[in-house]
Tab-separated table of C-alpha atoms in Angstrom:
chain	number	residue	atom	x	y	z
A	1	MET	CA	0.000	0.000	0.000
A	2	ARG	CA	2.987	2.304	0.023
A	3	THR	CA	4.630	4.214	-2.757
A	4	ARG	CA	7.279	6.853	-3.034
A	5	THR	CA	7.970	9.445	-5.660
A	6	THR	CA	10.994	10.127	-7.791
A	7	ASP	CA	14.136	11.743	-6.385
A	8	ASP	CA	17.788	10.724	-6.034
A	9	ARG	CA	17.371	8.343	-3.081
A	10	ASP	CA	17.294	4.583	-3.372
A	11	ARG	CA	14.070	3.454	-1.735
A	12	ALA	CA	14.994	-0.231	-1.440
A	13	THR	CA	14.881	-0.089	2.372
A	14	GLU	CA	11.450	1.600	2.327
A	15	LEU	CA	10.227	-1.058	-0.123
A	16	ARG	CA	11.426	-3.804	2.207
A	17	HIS	CA	9.626	-2.185	5.163
A	18	ALA	CA	6.393	-1.940	3.113
A	19	ILE	CA	6.653	-5.641	2.233
A	20	ASP	CA	7.322	-6.502	5.898
A	21	ARG	CA	4.235	-4.514	7.011
A	22	THR	CA	1.936	-6.732	4.929
A	23	GLY	CA	2.931	-9.716	7.064
A	24	TYR	CA	2.513	-11.930	4.013
A	25	TYR	CA	5.584	-14.166	3.762
A	26	PRO	CA	7.851	-11.098	3.727
A	27	GLU	CA	11.094	-13.054	3.303
A	28	VAL	CA	9.734	-14.956	0.292
A	29	VAL	CA	8.249	-11.833	-1.321
A	30	ALA	CA	11.310	-9.661	-0.678
A	31	ASP	CA	13.623	-12.335	-2.086
A	32	GLY	CA	11.653	-12.532	-5.341
A	33	VAL	CA	11.426	-8.754	-5.687
A	34	ALA	CA	15.132	-8.228	-4.924
A	35	ALA	CA	16.129	-10.812	-7.539
A	36	ALA	CA	14.004	-9.071	-10.188
A	37	VAL	CA	15.218	-5.569	-9.249
A	38	ALA	CA	18.773	-6.962	-9.611
A	39	GLY	CA	20.527	-4.270	-7.609
A	40	GLU	CA	19.072	-1.295	-9.473
A	41	GLN	CA	17.960	1.795	-7.574
A	42	VAL	CA	14.334	1.691	-6.418
A	43	VAL	CA	12.886	5.006	-7.620
A	44	SER	CA	9.241	4.367	-6.705
A	45	PHE	CA	7.105	1.425	-5.632
A	46	PHE	CA	3.636	0.279	-4.675
A	47	VAL	CA	2.750	-2.777	-2.570
A	48	HIS	CA	-0.801	-4.143	-2.662
A	49	HIS	CA	-1.995	-7.007	-0.455
A	50	GLU	CA	-5.263	-8.525	-1.663
A	51	PRO	CA	-6.972	-11.419	0.119
A	52	THR	CA	-9.355	-13.558	-1.908
A	53	PHE	CA	-11.960	-16.010	-0.705
A	54	GLU	CA	-11.978	-19.557	-2.026
A	55	ARG	CA	-14.853	-21.592	-0.607
A	56	ASP	CA	-14.204	-21.622	3.152
A	57	GLU	CA	-10.567	-20.475	2.945
A	58	VAL	CA	-8.845	-17.124	2.567
A	59	ARG	CA	-6.054	-17.006	-0.015
A	60	ARG	CA	-3.736	-14.075	-0.208
A	61	HIS	CA	-2.199	-12.322	-3.190
A	62	LEU	CA	0.496	-9.671	-3.058
A	63	SER	CA	1.415	-7.420	-5.973
A	64	VAL	CA	4.577	-5.341	-5.868
A	65	VAL	CA	5.352	-2.845	-8.640
A	66	VAL	CA	8.749	-1.197	-8.683
A	67	LEU	CA	10.093	1.597	-10.842
A	68	THR	CA	13.862	1.604	-11.383
A	69	PRO	CA	15.772	4.078	-13.571
A	70	THR	CA	15.492	1.691	-16.549
A	71	ARG	CA	12.709	-0.817	-15.845
A	72	LEU	CA	9.261	-1.513	-14.492
A	73	VAL	CA	9.370	-4.601	-12.256
A	74	LEU	CA	6.196	-6.492	-11.350
A	75	ALA	CA	6.033	-9.258	-8.773
A	76	HIS	CA	3.026	-11.364	-7.799
A	77	THR	CA	2.996	-13.809	-4.912
A	78	ASP	CA	0.103	-16.189	-4.309
A	79	GLU	CA	-0.427	-18.889	-1.725
A	80	HIS	CA	-1.755	-22.313	-2.662
A	81	PRO	CA	-3.007	-25.371	-0.770
A	82	GLY	CA	-0.993	-28.548	-1.120
A	83	ASP	CA	-1.557	-30.612	-4.245
A	84	ASP	CA	-0.302	-33.839	-5.862
A	85	LEU	CA	3.057	-32.317	-6.778
A	86	LEU	CA	3.644	-30.313	-3.582
A	87	PRO	CA	1.648	-31.844	-0.689
A	88	GLU	CA	2.399	-28.967	1.724
A	89	PRO	CA	0.876	-25.482	1.255
A	90	TYR	CA	3.182	-23.320	-0.856
A	91	THR	CA	3.630	-19.909	-2.452
A	92	SER	CA	4.378	-19.021	-6.047
A	93	THR	CA	6.117	-15.780	-6.968
A	94	SER	CA	6.187	-14.567	-10.556
A	95	THR	CA	8.242	-11.562	-11.591
A	96	GLU	CA	8.457	-9.625	-14.822
A	97	ALA	CA	10.859	-6.851	-15.745
A	98	VAL	CA	9.868	-4.513	-18.566
A	99	SER	CA	12.149	-1.921	-20.125
A	100	LEU	CA	10.729	1.565	-19.620
A	101	SER	CA	11.202	2.184	-23.338
A	102	ALA	CA	8.771	-0.698	-24.005
A	103	VAL	CA	5.953	0.762	-21.878
A	104	LYS	CA	3.375	2.048	-24.348
A	105	SER	CA	0.685	3.320	-22.014
A	106	VAL	CA	-0.104	4.160	-18.423
A	107	VAL	CA	-3.863	4.543	-18.026
A	108	VAL	CA	-5.209	5.927	-14.752
A	109	THR	CA	-8.928	5.962	-14.012
A	110	ARG	CA	-10.035	8.035	-11.023
A	111	ASN	CA	-13.538	7.555	-9.621
A	112	ILE	CA	-14.705	10.679	-7.797
A	113	ALA	CA	-17.796	10.568	-5.585
A	114	ASN	CA	-20.187	13.527	-5.739
A	115	PRO	CA	-18.392	15.391	-8.563
A	116	THR	CA	-20.818	18.333	-8.429
A	117	SER	CA	-18.977	19.468	-5.306
A	118	GLY	CA	-15.803	20.026	-7.337
A	119	PRO	CA	-12.464	18.242	-7.163
A	120	SER	CA	-12.005	15.842	-4.284
A	121	ARG	CA	-9.955	12.789	-3.411
A	122	PRO	CA	-10.756	9.788	-5.602
A	123	ALA	CA	-12.770	7.017	-3.974
A	124	GLU	CA	-11.156	4.478	-6.290
A	125	VAL	CA	-8.240	4.322	-8.723
A	126	VAL	CA	-7.442	1.824	-11.459
A	127	MET	CA	-3.988	1.849	-13.060
A	128	THR	CA	-3.514	-0.134	-16.275
A	129	ILE	CA	-0.083	-0.458	-17.863
A	130	GLY	CA	0.439	-1.697	-21.408
A	131	TRP	CA	3.655	-2.771	-23.102
A	132	GLY	CA	2.353	-5.179	-25.718
A	133	GLY	CA	2.962	-8.427	-23.875
A	134	VAL	CA	-0.753	-9.250	-23.671
A	135	ALA	CA	-3.394	-8.157	-26.159
A	136	ARG	CA	-7.122	-8.585	-25.636
A	137	ILE	CA	-9.752	-8.483	-28.324
A	138	ASP	CA	-13.417	-7.809	-27.610
A	139	LEU	CA	-15.705	-8.808	-30.515
A	140	GLU	CA	-19.384	-8.300	-31.096
A	141	PRO	CA	-21.647	-8.823	-34.100
A	142	ALA	CA	-21.575	-5.866	-36.488
A	143	GLY	CA	-24.803	-4.328	-37.732
A	144	CYS	CA	-26.143	-1.522	-39.827
A	145	ALA	CA	-28.603	1.330	-39.367
A	146	ASP	CA	-31.465	-0.530	-41.107
A	147	PRO	CA	-33.596	-2.158	-38.366
A	148	GLU	CA	-35.110	-4.570	-40.911
A	149	CYS	CA	-31.765	-5.751	-42.319
A	150	GLU	CA	-31.066	-9.453	-41.844
A	151	ALA	CA	-27.680	-9.563	-43.561
A	152	ASP	CA	-24.595	-10.907	-41.803
A	153	HIS	CA	-22.288	-7.919	-41.315
A	154	GLY	CA	-19.490	-9.878	-39.686
A	155	TYR	CA	-17.943	-8.742	-36.451
A	156	THR	CA	-16.529	-5.553	-35.058
A	157	GLY	CA	-14.194	-5.252	-32.123
A	158	VAL	CA	-11.489	-3.547	-30.174
A	159	LEU	CA	-7.924	-4.758	-29.726
A	160	SER	CA	-6.360	-3.407	-26.549
A	161	SER	CA	-3.143	-3.859	-24.648
A	162	ASP	CA	-3.916	-4.851	-21.075
A	163	ASP	CA	-0.713	-6.230	-19.590
A	164	PHE	CA	-1.181	-5.199	-15.959
A	165	SER	CA	-4.049	-3.652	-14.067
A	166	LEU	CA	-4.359	-2.768	-10.393
A	167	ARG	CA	-7.416	-1.382	-8.588
A	168	VAL	CA	-7.510	0.156	-5.127
A	169	SER	CA	-10.380	1.822	-3.316
A	170	ALA	CA	-10.549	4.005	-0.262
A	171	ALA	CA	-13.301	1.806	1.201
A	172	ALA	CA	-11.341	-1.461	0.898
A	173	ASP	CA	-7.694	-0.350	0.995
A	174	GLY	CA	-7.736	3.077	2.633
A	175	ALA	CA	-7.220	6.606	1.332
A	176	ASP	CA	-3.422	6.241	1.667
A	177	ALA	CA	-3.475	3.329	-0.809
A	178	VAL	CA	-5.431	5.390	-3.334
A	179	HIS	CA	-2.975	8.274	-2.969
A	180	GLY	CA	-0.053	5.841	-3.161
A	181	LEU	CA	-1.202	4.273	-6.420
A	182	LEU	CA	-1.775	7.723	-7.944
A	183	SER	CA	1.715	8.748	-6.882
A	184	PHE	CA	3.270	5.610	-8.382
A	185	ALA	CA	1.334	6.079	-11.638
A	186	GLU	CA	2.540	9.675	-11.846
A	187	SER	CA	6.156	8.576	-11.361
A	188	LEU	CA	5.804	5.879	-14.001
A	189	SER	CA	4.136	8.250	-16.471
A	190	ALA	CA	6.920	10.784	-15.989
A	191	ALA	CA	9.581	8.105	-16.521
A	192	THR	CA	8.031	6.791	-19.749
A	193	HIS	CA	7.444	10.023	-21.666
A	194	ALA	CA	9.828	10.674	-24.513
């Protein structure tokens, strides 16, 4: 839930403290993140702990996004019940490092309650980052303006890049998390403009 903005300091220690505060396997998470950051300076970061409910159990998911001078690093850690391959409960951590020059878009959606009162703090923020690793296509039947037409007009659709998306809300995550994600998105946007 924490983020920091761009300046000359390395925020690796602050990142580690934010991971520790989640209480979610901090040694495992920090190890995966540190390996992906690979010794680069931590310019900005955001840590998001998200529990999910699976039948009668709570499963946890932690997302860590890190901005370095040259890359965007994403880490996801999930916990799993034992299975045939690993009988004991276990975690899986996936990391991805993306060159800042590859980042094509940083989309930030702010949801403001009661907008007639003027600007206020967002109640919810969604940050979507695209770099072309994942493309999504949404298709629907095409039509024409003639309501009596029965011809097959094929399909129409939208192709969009949707590599990473993160949503936080003041109600679920707290106002600091909303501010933190906005701050991280601003740092990332500033680092990716040409």
